[in-house]
Coordinates of C-alpha atoms in Angstrom, one line a residue:
M1 CA 289.6 202.7 101.9
D2 CA 290.3 206.3 100.9
R3 CA 293.5 205.4 99.0
R4 CA 291.4 203.2 96.7
R5 CA 288.7 205.8 96.0
F6 CA 288.1 206.7 92.4
L7 CA 290.9 208.9 91.0
A8 CA 290.6 210.3 87.5
L9 CA 293.4 209.4 85.1
T10 CA 294.9 212.6 83.7
G11 CA 297.2 212.3 80.8
T12 CA 300.0 209.9 81.6
A13 CA 300.6 210.9 85.2
A14 CA 300.0 208.9 88.3
V15 CA 297.6 210.4 90.8
G16 CA 297.5 209.0 94.3
A17 CA 298.1 205.5 95.4
G18 CA 295.1 204.0 93.7
L19 CA 296.2 204.6 90.1
A20 CA 299.8 204.7 89.3
T21 CA 302.5 204.2 86.8
T22 CA 305.9 202.9 87.9
G23 CA 309.5 202.7 86.9
F24 CA 309.2 201.5 83.3
G25 CA 310.3 204.8 81.9
P26 CA 307.9 207.0 79.9
A27 CA 304.3 205.9 79.9
A28 CA 303.2 203.9 76.9
Q29 CA 301.4 205.5 74.0
A30 CA 297.7 204.5 74.3
A31 CA 296.9 201.8 71.8
S32 CA 293.6 200.4 70.5
Y33 CA 293.3 197.2 72.5
P34 CA 289.8 195.7 72.8
F35 CA 288.0 194.8 76.0
A36 CA 284.4 193.9 77.0
D37 CA 282.5 193.2 80.1
G38 CA 279.1 192.7 81.5
G39 CA 277.6 192.8 85.0
V40 CA 280.7 194.2 86.7
P41 CA 280.7 197.3 89.1
A42 CA 280.3 200.5 87.1
E43 CA 283.6 201.8 88.4
A44 CA 285.4 198.7 87.3
H45 CA 283.9 199.1 83.8
T46 CA 284.9 202.7 83.7
K47 CA 288.5 202.0 84.8
A48 CA 288.8 199.1 82.4
A49 CA 287.8 201.3 79.5
E50 CA 290.4 203.9 80.6
L51 CA 293.2 201.4 81.1
A52 CA 292.5 198.9 78.2
P53 CA 294.3 201.1 75.7
Y54 CA 297.5 200.6 77.7
G55 CA 297.2 196.8 77.6
I56 CA 295.6 195.1 80.6
S57 CA 297.9 192.5 81.9
A58 CA 295.8 191.4 84.9
M59 CA 292.2 191.9 86.1
A60 CA 290.7 190.1 89.0
F61 CA 287.8 190.1 91.4
T62 CA 287.8 189.4 95.1
P63 CA 285.1 187.1 96.6
S64 CA 283.5 190.3 98.0
N65 CA 283.4 191.9 94.5
G66 CA 286.4 194.1 95.0
W67 CA 288.6 194.3 91.9
V68 CA 292.0 195.2 90.6
I69 CA 293.3 196.1 87.1
V70 CA 297.0 196.3 86.1
T71 CA 298.4 197.3 82.8
Q72 CA 301.5 196.1 81.0
D73 CA 303.3 199.5 81.6
G74 CA 302.7 199.3 85.4
R75 CA 299.4 201.3 85.8
Y76 CA 297.1 199.8 88.3
F77 CA 293.8 200.6 90.1
A78 CA 292.0 198.7 92.8
R79 CA 288.9 198.8 94.8
G80 CA 288.1 196.6 97.9
I81 CA 291.1 194.4 97.7
P82 CA 293.2 193.5 100.9
D83 CA 295.5 196.2 102.1
A84 CA 298.5 194.0 102.1
C85 CA 297.8 192.9 98.5
F86 CA 297.5 196.5 97.4
A87 CA 300.7 197.5 99.1
E88 CA 302.6 194.5 97.6
L89 CA 301.3 195.4 94.2
G90 CA 302.8 198.9 94.6
R91 CA 306.1 197.6 95.8
L92 CA 306.4 195.1 93.0
T93 CA 305.5 197.5 90.2
K94 CA 307.7 200.2 91.7
G95 CA 310.6 197.8 91.7
G96 CA 310.1 197.1 87.9
T97 CA 308.2 193.9 88.1
K98 CA 305.8 193.4 85.2
I99 CA 302.6 191.9 86.6
H100 CA 301.3 188.7 85.0
C101 CA 298.5 187.8 87.4
V102 CA 296.6 188.8 90.5
A103 CA 294.2 186.2 92.0
F104 CA 292.1 185.7 95.2
P105 CA 291.1 182.4 96.8
P106 CA 287.3 182.1 97.2
E107 CA 287.5 182.0 101.0
G108 CA 288.1 185.8 101.0
G109 CA 289.9 187.7 103.7
D110 CA 293.6 188.5 103.4
R111 CA 294.2 185.8 100.8
W112 CA 295.8 186.7 97.5
V113 CA 298.7 186.1 95.1
I114 CA 300.6 188.4 92.6
T115 CA 302.9 186.9 90.0
G116 CA 305.2 188.7 87.7
D117 CA 308.3 188.4 85.6
K118 CA 310.7 188.9 88.5
G119 CA 308.9 186.9 91.2
M120 CA 305.7 186.6 93.3
A121 CA 304.1 187.6 96.5
A122 CA 301.3 185.7 98.2
R123 CA 299.4 185.3 101.5
G124 CA 296.9 182.7 102.6
L125 CA 297.1 180.4 99.7
P126 CA 296.7 176.6 100.0
E127 CA 300.1 175.3 101.0
E128 CA 300.4 173.0 98.0
C129 CA 299.5 175.9 95.6
H130 CA 302.1 178.2 97.2
A131 CA 304.7 175.5 97.0
R132 CA 304.0 174.9 93.3
I133 CA 304.3 178.6 92.4
T134 CA 307.6 178.8 94.4
A135 CA 308.9 175.7 92.6
S136 CA 308.2 177.3 89.2
Y137 CA 310.2 180.4 90.0
D138 CA 313.0 178.3 91.6
A139 CA 313.2 176.4 88.3
G140 CA 313.5 179.7 86.4
R141 CA 310.0 179.7 85.0
Q142 CA 307.6 182.7 85.4
V143 CA 304.1 182.0 86.6
V144 CA 301.7 183.6 84.2
D145 CA 298.4 182.6 85.8
V146 CA 296.9 181.3 89.1
A147 CA 293.2 180.5 89.4
F148 CA 290.9 179.1 92.1
P149 CA 287.6 177.2 91.6
P150 CA 284.7 178.6 93.7
A151 CA 284.6 175.5 95.9
G152 CA 287.8 176.7 97.7
G153 CA 290.1 174.5 99.7
N154 CA 293.1 172.9 98.0
R155 CA 291.8 173.5 94.5
W156 CA 293.8 175.6 92.1
T157 CA 295.5 175.9 88.7
V158 CA 299.0 177.3 88.1
A159 CA 300.3 178.0 84.6
D160 CA 304.0 178.9 84.1
T161 CA 306.1 179.5 81.1
G162 CA 306.9 175.8 80.9
G163 CA 303.5 174.1 81.6
F164 CA 300.6 173.9 83.9
Y165 CA 299.5 172.3 87.1
A166 CA 296.1 171.7 88.6
K167 CA 294.6 170.4 91.8
G168 CA 291.0 169.5 92.5
V169 CA 289.6 171.2 89.4
D170 CA 286.7 169.9 87.2
D171 CA 287.9 166.9 85.3
E172 CA 286.9 168.2 81.9
C173 CA 288.6 171.5 82.7
Y174 CA 291.8 169.6 83.3
Q175 CA 291.2 167.6 80.1
M176 CA 291.0 170.8 78.1
M177 CA 294.0 172.3 79.8
R178 CA 295.9 169.3 78.6
N179 CA 294.4 169.1 75.1
L180 CA 295.0 172.8 74.4
T181 CA 298.7 172.5 75.2
Q182 CA 299.4 169.4 73.1
G183 CA 299.9 171.4 69.9
G184 CA 302.8 173.5 71.1
R185 CA 300.7 176.1 73.0
R186 CA 300.8 177.2 76.7
V187 CA 298.0 177.8 79.0
T188 CA 297.9 181.5 79.6
R189 CA 294.6 182.0 81.5
V190 CA 292.1 179.9 83.5
A191 CA 289.0 181.4 85.1
F192 CA 286.1 180.0 87.1
P193 CA 282.7 181.7 87.5
K194 CA 281.3 181.4 91.0
A195 CA 278.2 179.5 89.8
G196 CA 280.3 176.8 88.1
G197 CA 281.9 176.4 84.7
W198 CA 285.4 177.4 83.5
A199 CA 287.3 179.0 80.7
V200 CA 290.8 177.9 79.6
V201 CA 292.9 180.0 77.2
A202 CA 296.1 178.8 75.5
Q203 CA 297.5 181.6 73.4
D204 CA 295.5 181.4 70.2
E205 CA 292.9 178.8 71.4
F206 CA 290.3 178.7 74.2
H207 CA 287.7 176.4 75.5
A208 CA 284.9 177.1 77.9
R209 CA 282.1 175.3 79.7
G210 CA 279.1 176.8 81.5
I211 CA 280.0 180.5 81.3
D212 CA 277.8 183.5 80.5
D213 CA 276.6 183.4 76.8
A214 CA 277.5 187.0 76.2
C215 CA 281.0 186.4 77.6
F216 CA 281.4 183.3 75.4
Q217 CA 280.3 185.2 72.3
K218 CA 282.8 188.0 73.1
L219 CA 285.6 185.5 73.5
N220 CA 284.7 184.1 70.1
D221 CA 284.6 187.6 68.6
L222 CA 288.0 188.6 69.9
A223 CA 289.6 185.3 68.9
G224 CA 287.9 185.6 65.4
G225 CA 289.5 189.0 65.0
G226 CA 293.0 187.6 65.7
W227 CA 293.2 189.0 69.2
Q228 CA 294.9 187.0 71.9
L229 CA 292.7 186.5 74.9
H230 CA 295.0 187.8 77.6
N231 CA 292.4 188.2 80.3
V232 CA 289.2 186.5 81.3
A233 CA 287.8 187.3 84.7
F234 CA 284.5 186.5 86.5
S235 CA 283.0 188.5 89.4
P236 CA 281.2 186.8 92.3
T237 CA 277.9 188.4 91.2
G238 CA 278.0 186.8 87.8
G239 CA 279.8 189.6 85.9
W240 CA 282.6 189.0 83.5
S241 CA 285.4 190.9 81.8
V242 CA 287.6 190.0 78.8
S243 CA 290.5 191.9 77.2
S244 CA 293.4 191.7 74.9
R245 CA 296.7 193.6 74.7
G246 CA 297.7 192.5 71.3
K247 CA 297.2 190.2 68.3
V248 CA 298.0 186.5 68.4
P249 CA 301.8 186.0 67.9
A250 CA 303.1 183.8 65.1
L251 CA 302.8 180.2 66.3
P252 CA 303.6 176.8 64.7
A253 CA 300.8 174.9 63.0
D254 CA 298.7 173.1 65.6
R255 CA 298.2 169.5 64.4
V256 CA 295.9 168.7 67.3
R257 CA 293.4 171.5 66.3
Q258 CA 293.7 170.4 62.6
V259 CA 292.6 166.9 63.6
E260 CA 289.9 168.1 66.0
D261 CA 288.4 170.3 63.4
S262 CA 288.4 167.9 60.5
V263 CA 286.7 164.7 61.7
G264 CA 284.2 163.5 59.2
G265 CA 283.8 167.0 57.9
A266 CA 283.0 168.5 61.3
T267 CA 284.7 168.8 64.8
I268 CA 285.4 165.8 66.9
W269 CA 282.8 166.9 69.4
Q270 CA 280.1 167.1 66.8
R271 CA 281.0 163.7 65.4
M272 CA 281.1 162.1 68.9
N273 CA 277.6 163.5 69.5
A274 CA 276.4 162.2 66.1
W275 CA 277.7 158.7 66.8
K276 CA 276.5 158.8 70.5
T277 CA 280.1 158.1 71.7
P278 CA 280.7 159.6 75.2
G279 CA 284.5 159.3 75.3
V280 CA 287.5 159.2 73.0
A281 CA 291.3 159.1 73.5
I282 CA 294.0 159.8 70.9
A283 CA 297.7 159.6 70.8
V284 CA 300.1 160.3 67.8
V285 CA 303.7 159.2 67.3
V286 CA 306.1 161.4 65.4
G287 CA 309.9 160.7 65.3
N288 CA 309.2 157.5 67.2
K289 CA 308.1 159.6 70.2
I290 CA 304.6 160.4 71.4
A291 CA 304.1 163.9 69.9
W292 CA 300.7 164.5 71.5
S293 CA 297.9 162.8 73.3
T294 CA 294.4 164.0 74.0
G295 CA 291.1 162.9 75.6
Y296 CA 287.5 164.0 74.8
G297 CA 284.3 163.5 76.6
W298 CA 283.6 161.1 79.4
L299 CA 284.6 157.7 80.9
E300 CA 280.9 157.0 81.3
A301 CA 277.8 158.9 80.1
G302 CA 276.4 161.1 82.9
S303 CA 279.5 160.9 85.0
G304 CA 281.9 163.7 86.0
A305 CA 285.1 161.7 85.0
A306 CA 286.6 162.8 81.8
A307 CA 288.4 160.5 79.3
H308 CA 292.2 161.1 79.3
P309 CA 295.0 159.5 77.4
E310 CA 295.8 157.5 80.6
T311 CA 292.3 156.0 80.5
A312 CA 292.2 152.3 79.8
F313 CA 289.6 151.2 77.2
Q314 CA 288.9 147.7 75.9
A315 CA 291.0 147.3 72.8
A316 CA 288.9 144.5 71.4
S317 CA 290.7 142.7 68.5
I318 CA 293.8 144.8 68.9
S319 CA 294.3 142.2 71.6
K320 CA 295.4 139.8 68.9
A321 CA 298.0 142.2 67.6
V322 CA 299.5 142.7 71.0
A323 CA 299.2 139.1 72.0
S324 CA 301.3 138.3 68.9
L325 CA 304.3 139.8 70.5
G326 CA 303.8 137.5 73.5
V327 CA 303.6 134.5 71.1
M328 CA 306.7 135.6 69.3
R329 CA 308.5 136.1 72.6
L330 CA 307.6 132.6 73.7
M331 CA 308.8 131.0 70.4
Q332 CA 312.0 133.1 70.6
T333 CA 312.6 131.9 74.2
L334 CA 311.8 128.3 73.5
K335 CA 313.8 128.5 70.2
L336 CA 310.9 127.0 68.3
P337 CA 310.2 127.8 64.7
L338 CA 306.8 129.4 63.7
T339 CA 306.2 126.3 61.6
T340 CA 305.7 124.4 64.9
D341 CA 302.4 122.4 65.1
V342 CA 300.4 123.9 67.9
R343 CA 298.6 120.8 68.9
P344 CA 301.3 119.1 71.0
H345 CA 301.6 122.2 73.1
L346 CA 297.9 122.6 74.0
G347 CA 297.4 119.8 76.6
W348 CA 294.1 119.3 74.8
T349 CA 293.0 117.5 71.6
L350 CA 292.0 119.9 68.8
P351 CA 289.0 118.3 67.0
A352 CA 288.4 118.5 63.3
R353 CA 285.4 118.1 61.1
D354 CA 285.2 114.9 59.1
C355 CA 285.9 116.6 55.8
V356 CA 289.2 118.2 57.0
P357 CA 292.2 116.3 55.6
A358 CA 294.2 114.6 58.3
T359 CA 297.4 115.7 56.8
G360 CA 296.8 119.4 57.5
V361 CA 299.0 121.0 60.2
P362 CA 297.8 124.1 62.2
T363 CA 301.1 125.8 62.8
V364 CA 301.7 128.7 65.0
D365 CA 302.5 130.8 61.9
R366 CA 299.1 129.9 60.3
L367 CA 297.3 130.7 63.6
L368 CA 298.9 134.1 63.7
T369 CA 297.8 134.8 60.2
H370 CA 294.3 133.3 60.4
R371 CA 295.1 130.5 57.9
A372 CA 295.3 127.5 60.3
G373 CA 291.9 126.1 59.4
V374 CA 290.5 126.9 62.8
I375 CA 286.9 127.9 63.1
G376 CA 286.5 131.6 62.3
R377 CA 284.5 134.2 60.4
G378 CA 283.1 132.5 57.3
S379 CA 283.9 129.0 58.6
T380 CA 281.4 128.4 61.3
S381 CA 278.0 127.3 60.1
P382 CA 276.6 124.9 59.0
A383 CA 278.5 122.9 61.6
D384 CA 279.1 119.8 59.5
V385 CA 280.7 121.1 56.4
C386 CA 284.1 122.4 55.3
S387 CA 282.8 124.8 52.6
G388 CA 279.7 126.7 51.6
F389 CA 279.5 128.5 55.0
V390 CA 277.1 131.3 55.8
S391 CA 279.0 134.4 54.8
G392 CA 280.5 136.5 57.7
T393 CA 279.4 134.3 60.6
G394 CA 281.7 133.5 63.5
G395 CA 285.2 134.6 64.1
G396 CA 284.7 136.7 67.3
F397 CA 283.4 136.5 70.8
A398 CA 280.4 138.2 72.4
G399 CA 281.8 138.5 75.9
Y400 CA 280.0 137.9 79.2
G401 CA 277.8 140.4 80.9
P402 CA 277.4 141.1 84.6
D403 CA 274.9 138.3 85.3
A404 CA 276.7 135.6 83.3
T405 CA 279.2 133.0 84.6
V406 CA 282.5 133.5 82.9
P407 CA 283.8 130.1 81.6
T408 CA 287.3 128.9 81.8
L409 CA 289.5 129.0 78.7
L410 CA 289.2 125.2 78.4
Q411 CA 285.4 125.5 78.6
V412 CA 285.5 128.1 75.8
M413 CA 287.6 125.7 73.7
N414 CA 285.1 122.9 74.3
G415 CA 282.1 125.1 73.3
E416 CA 280.7 125.3 76.9
G417 CA 280.5 129.1 76.8
N418 CA 278.5 131.3 74.4
S419 CA 280.6 130.4 71.3
P420 CA 281.0 127.2 69.2
K421 CA 283.6 124.7 70.2
I422 CA 287.0 125.3 68.6
E423 CA 287.9 122.9 65.8
L424 CA 289.5 122.6 62.4
T425 CA 286.9 123.5 59.8
T426 CA 289.1 123.9 56.7
D427 CA 292.3 122.5 55.5
P428 CA 295.1 124.3 57.4
G429 CA 297.0 126.7 55.1
A430 CA 294.3 126.6 52.4
E431 CA 292.1 129.5 53.2
F432 CA 292.0 132.8 55.2
H433 CA 289.2 132.9 57.8
Y434 CA 289.6 135.7 60.4
S435 CA 289.6 133.7 63.6
G436 CA 289.4 134.7 67.3
A437 CA 289.4 131.0 68.1
G438 CA 292.8 130.7 66.6
F439 CA 294.2 133.2 69.1
V440 CA 292.4 131.3 71.9
L441 CA 294.6 128.3 70.9
L442 CA 297.7 130.5 71.0
Q443 CA 296.7 131.8 74.4
R444 CA 296.3 128.2 75.6
M445 CA 299.8 127.4 74.2
V446 CA 301.4 130.4 76.0
E447 CA 299.8 129.4 79.3
Q448 CA 300.7 125.8 79.0
K449 CA 304.3 126.4 78.0
S450 CA 305.0 129.3 80.4
G451 CA 303.0 128.0 83.4
L452 CA 301.4 131.5 83.8
P453 CA 298.0 132.9 82.9
L454 CA 298.2 135.1 79.8
A455 CA 297.8 138.3 81.9
Q456 CA 300.8 137.5 84.1
Y457 CA 302.9 136.3 81.2
M458 CA 302.3 139.5 79.1
D459 CA 302.9 141.7 82.2
K460 CA 306.2 139.9 82.8
E461 CA 307.5 139.2 79.3
V462 CA 306.1 142.1 77.2
F463 CA 304.5 145.0 79.0
A464 CA 307.2 145.5 81.7
S465 CA 310.0 146.0 79.2
L466 CA 307.9 148.5 77.1
G467 CA 306.7 150.6 80.0
M468 CA 303.1 149.6 79.2
K469 CA 302.0 150.0 82.8
S470 CA 298.3 150.5 82.1
S471 CA 297.8 147.5 79.8
S472 CA 296.4 144.2 81.0
Y473 CA 294.7 141.0 79.8
A474 CA 293.1 140.6 83.3
L475 CA 289.3 140.3 83.3
S476 CA 289.0 143.3 85.6
P477 CA 292.2 145.4 85.9
G478 CA 292.7 147.6 88.9
F479 CA 293.3 150.9 87.0
E480 CA 290.9 153.5 85.7
L481 CA 288.6 152.0 83.0
A482 CA 286.2 153.5 80.5
A483 CA 282.6 152.2 80.4
G484 CA 281.2 150.8 77.1
H485 CA 278.1 152.3 75.5
T486 CA 275.4 151.1 73.1
A487 CA 274.7 152.7 69.7
S488 CA 272.2 155.0 71.4
G489 CA 274.8 156.2 73.9
A490 CA 273.5 154.2 77.0
V491 CA 276.0 152.5 79.3
I492 CA 276.0 148.8 78.5
P493 CA 275.0 146.5 81.4
G494 CA 277.8 146.0 83.8
K495 CA 279.8 148.8 82.0
R496 CA 282.1 146.2 80.3
N497 CA 281.7 142.7 79.1
R498 CA 284.3 140.2 80.2
Y499 CA 286.4 138.1 77.8
P500 CA 288.1 135.0 79.0
E501 CA 289.3 134.7 75.4
S502 CA 291.9 137.3 76.4
A503 CA 294.3 137.0 73.5
A504 CA 291.5 137.5 71.1
A505 CA 289.5 140.3 72.7
G506 CA 290.3 140.9 76.3
L507 CA 293.1 143.5 76.3
Y508 CA 292.6 146.7 78.3
T509 CA 295.1 149.4 77.3
T510 CA 295.6 153.2 76.8
V511 CA 296.5 155.2 73.7
L512 CA 299.7 156.1 75.4
D513 CA 300.7 152.4 75.9
L514 CA 299.7 151.5 72.3
C515 CA 301.9 154.3 71.0
R516 CA 304.7 153.1 73.2
L517 CA 304.3 149.8 71.4
V518 CA 304.3 151.6 68.0
S519 CA 307.5 153.4 68.8
Y520 CA 309.2 150.2 69.9
L521 CA 308.1 148.2 66.8
N522 CA 309.1 151.1 64.5
R523 CA 312.6 151.4 66.1
A524 CA 313.2 147.7 66.3
Y525 CA 312.2 147.1 62.7
T526 CA 314.5 149.8 61.3
A527 CA 317.4 149.2 63.8
S528 CA 320.6 147.7 62.6
G529 CA 320.6 145.3 65.6
D530 CA 318.7 144.3 68.6
I531 CA 317.3 147.1 70.9
A532 CA 315.9 146.9 74.4
G533 CA 312.5 145.2 74.4
P534 CA 310.8 141.8 74.4
L535 CA 311.8 140.7 70.8
T536 CA 315.0 140.5 68.8
R537 CA 315.3 142.5 65.6
A538 CA 314.8 139.2 63.7
S539 CA 311.6 138.5 65.6
V540 CA 310.3 142.0 65.0
R541 CA 311.1 141.8 61.3
T542 CA 309.3 138.5 61.1
L543 CA 306.3 140.0 62.9
L544 CA 306.1 142.8 60.4
T545 CA 306.9 140.8 57.3
K546 CA 304.3 139.2 55.0
G547 CA 303.6 135.6 56.1
P548 CA 301.3 132.9 54.8
E549 CA 298.5 135.4 54.3
P550 CA 299.6 138.1 51.8
T551 CA 297.8 140.9 53.7
M552 CA 299.3 140.1 57.1
G553 CA 302.5 139.8 59.1
R554 CA 301.9 137.9 62.3
G555 CA 298.7 139.2 64.0
L556 CA 299.0 142.6 62.2
F557 CA 297.7 143.7 58.8
L558 CA 300.3 145.2 56.5
A559 CA 300.3 147.6 53.6
G560 CA 302.8 149.4 51.4
A561 CA 305.6 146.9 51.8
G562 CA 308.9 148.2 50.3
T563 CA 307.8 151.9 50.4
K564 CA 308.3 154.7 52.9
N565 CA 304.6 154.4 53.7
F566 CA 304.9 150.8 54.8
S567 CA 302.5 150.3 57.7
Y568 CA 301.0 147.8 60.1
T569 CA 297.7 148.1 61.8
H570 CA 294.8 146.4 63.6
D571 CA 291.4 147.6 64.7
G572 CA 288.9 146.3 67.3
S573 CA 285.2 146.0 67.9
N574 CA 283.8 144.8 71.2
Y575 CA 280.3 145.5 72.5
G576 CA 280.5 149.2 73.6
F577 CA 284.1 149.8 72.4
K578 CA 285.8 150.6 69.1
S579 CA 289.6 151.0 68.4
V580 CA 292.4 151.2 65.9
F581 CA 296.1 151.7 65.9
K582 CA 298.7 152.0 63.1
G583 CA 302.4 152.3 62.8
Y584 CA 304.8 153.4 60.0
P585 CA 308.3 152.1 60.7
E586 CA 310.0 154.0 57.8
L587 CA 308.4 157.3 58.9
G588 CA 308.8 156.8 62.6
A589 CA 305.2 157.5 63.0
G590 CA 301.8 156.1 64.1
Y591 CA 298.7 156.7 66.1
A592 CA 296.1 155.1 68.3
V593 CA 292.4 155.8 68.8
L594 CA 290.2 154.3 71.5
A595 CA 286.5 155.0 71.9
N596 CA 283.8 153.8 74.3
G597 CA 281.0 153.9 71.8
N598 CA 279.5 151.2 69.6
N599 CA 280.1 152.7 66.1
M600 CA 283.3 152.1 64.3
T601 CA 282.7 155.0 61.8
L602 CA 283.8 157.6 64.4
V603 CA 287.1 155.8 65.0
N604 CA 287.7 155.6 61.2
E605 CA 286.9 159.3 60.8
I606 CA 289.4 160.3 63.5
A607 CA 292.1 158.0 62.0
S608 CA 291.5 159.6 58.6
A609 CA 291.8 163.1 60.1
I610 CA 295.1 162.2 61.7
R611 CA 296.5 160.8 58.4
S612 CA 295.3 163.8 56.5
A613 CA 296.9 166.2 58.9
Y614 CA 300.3 164.5 58.6
G615 CA 300.1 163.4 55.0
W616 CA 300.2 159.7 55.9
V617 CA 298.6 157.0 53.8

């Protein structure tokens, strides 16, 4: 290819067809823009050094180790790229197009794409990739980057001035493309080494996995010096090249990075490692809208599936908070007061210990606030007394592993599962004892009065109207589920225990769905009238107003009543899963954190980092 032979750059003039300036007026004054490389062809290194001062806008390698460099003022040089690509590059730059990206699919041959500020040219791309690029330009968005993983086929990433798209890429790579763009940034470069790994750049942030150590160090050096990482490229022989054509522009504060970097005095990844938690998902509400959502790590240790905000985790005792909406919905529909005695609606006789006064009434309201006298934490053993219990015992459910027979709800109530029978252990209304069993009775009431299993009732009466499409009280929902892990980070037997005590511990949900719920509750609480959703304004106000237990509304713990920092919250702890969510009605804010590890400290550290970043209490 004589026209791509090495041609020396002399002054600012173009010489031959291999190295050229185009119709952008006078050539730019050479600036001091940094670049670095390793293991690339000597000629590529030489040309990069010569062209870097003019601001490299694109550098790419072909599968056969050809290469091309383009500067922001239209200079370009290429060696061993397809003739048609080289010709099109010349046509575009001559026509005044500023080149953003040149990329080559890994199959080689006459396959390539060039994108710029005025359009694109391509040949031999996967059909879906080509359509995606075209759609971006048709929508008035410029495509700034296209990249292809080494496996080839219909695998690609496309980043435009409005967002990014990906097909068939490493799941963690997609996770990081998403995470890096949640704080108001755009993906500007994605690159894939032939041997595996990836690098994702989003203006002033980048993340990489499995790339050359020297390349990673240089990326850190440039970023640490305030340079924007405009180009990252990998050669098929293991070489790499990075460059910048300017400092990072002024950008808004990135709350996501603030949270990630301040979890327990370290980064979220460091704390996940310390607490042996493979996967975490986070979502944050600002202005009663989901401001950002991120995922970290894996659905299951040792797997290749990353945790995403759309991943469903076991929410554990958050199940009680969400089920409370279902109970309120039922009482609203039946026009029954919360002072209703639950016993006539159970189709079952609630036993009581001999020392419990016969005059006590376990109302729906008392059940919702853990004051109904139903067996619970601190009111379990000894089994024949109504006081002097062993501190902290009872109140929750252990779940059923893969080899266990899951009892029916009625069997649970009768003590035929792995938990004590449900009974009155203290005088209803007299004491607070956190009680999962109380929510089993509420579940039974809902099922008896509605004629539906709790899972179907909640789908129909609550989740559908709130758009919570990845939430379910079913024992084994059909959507993507995270696996639980022990304190040592091992997958628990069966991946997830099963909880027939669904209202107390069996909810599967996502951080996105929990934050949809937060947004709804916030808006409904502060609205002047009813809004679309499962509850009237009056019911929501009751749900989030102090009831028989001073620290609680109905199924939710409250704090800061009467202040702008008024909040409601609930956390959860099942075997292998930990969780928390919180809402601030007066601030229009909130968050949700779900983790598939067995240590609550990590979840609390993340929640604290979120509150600190936003100044919430």
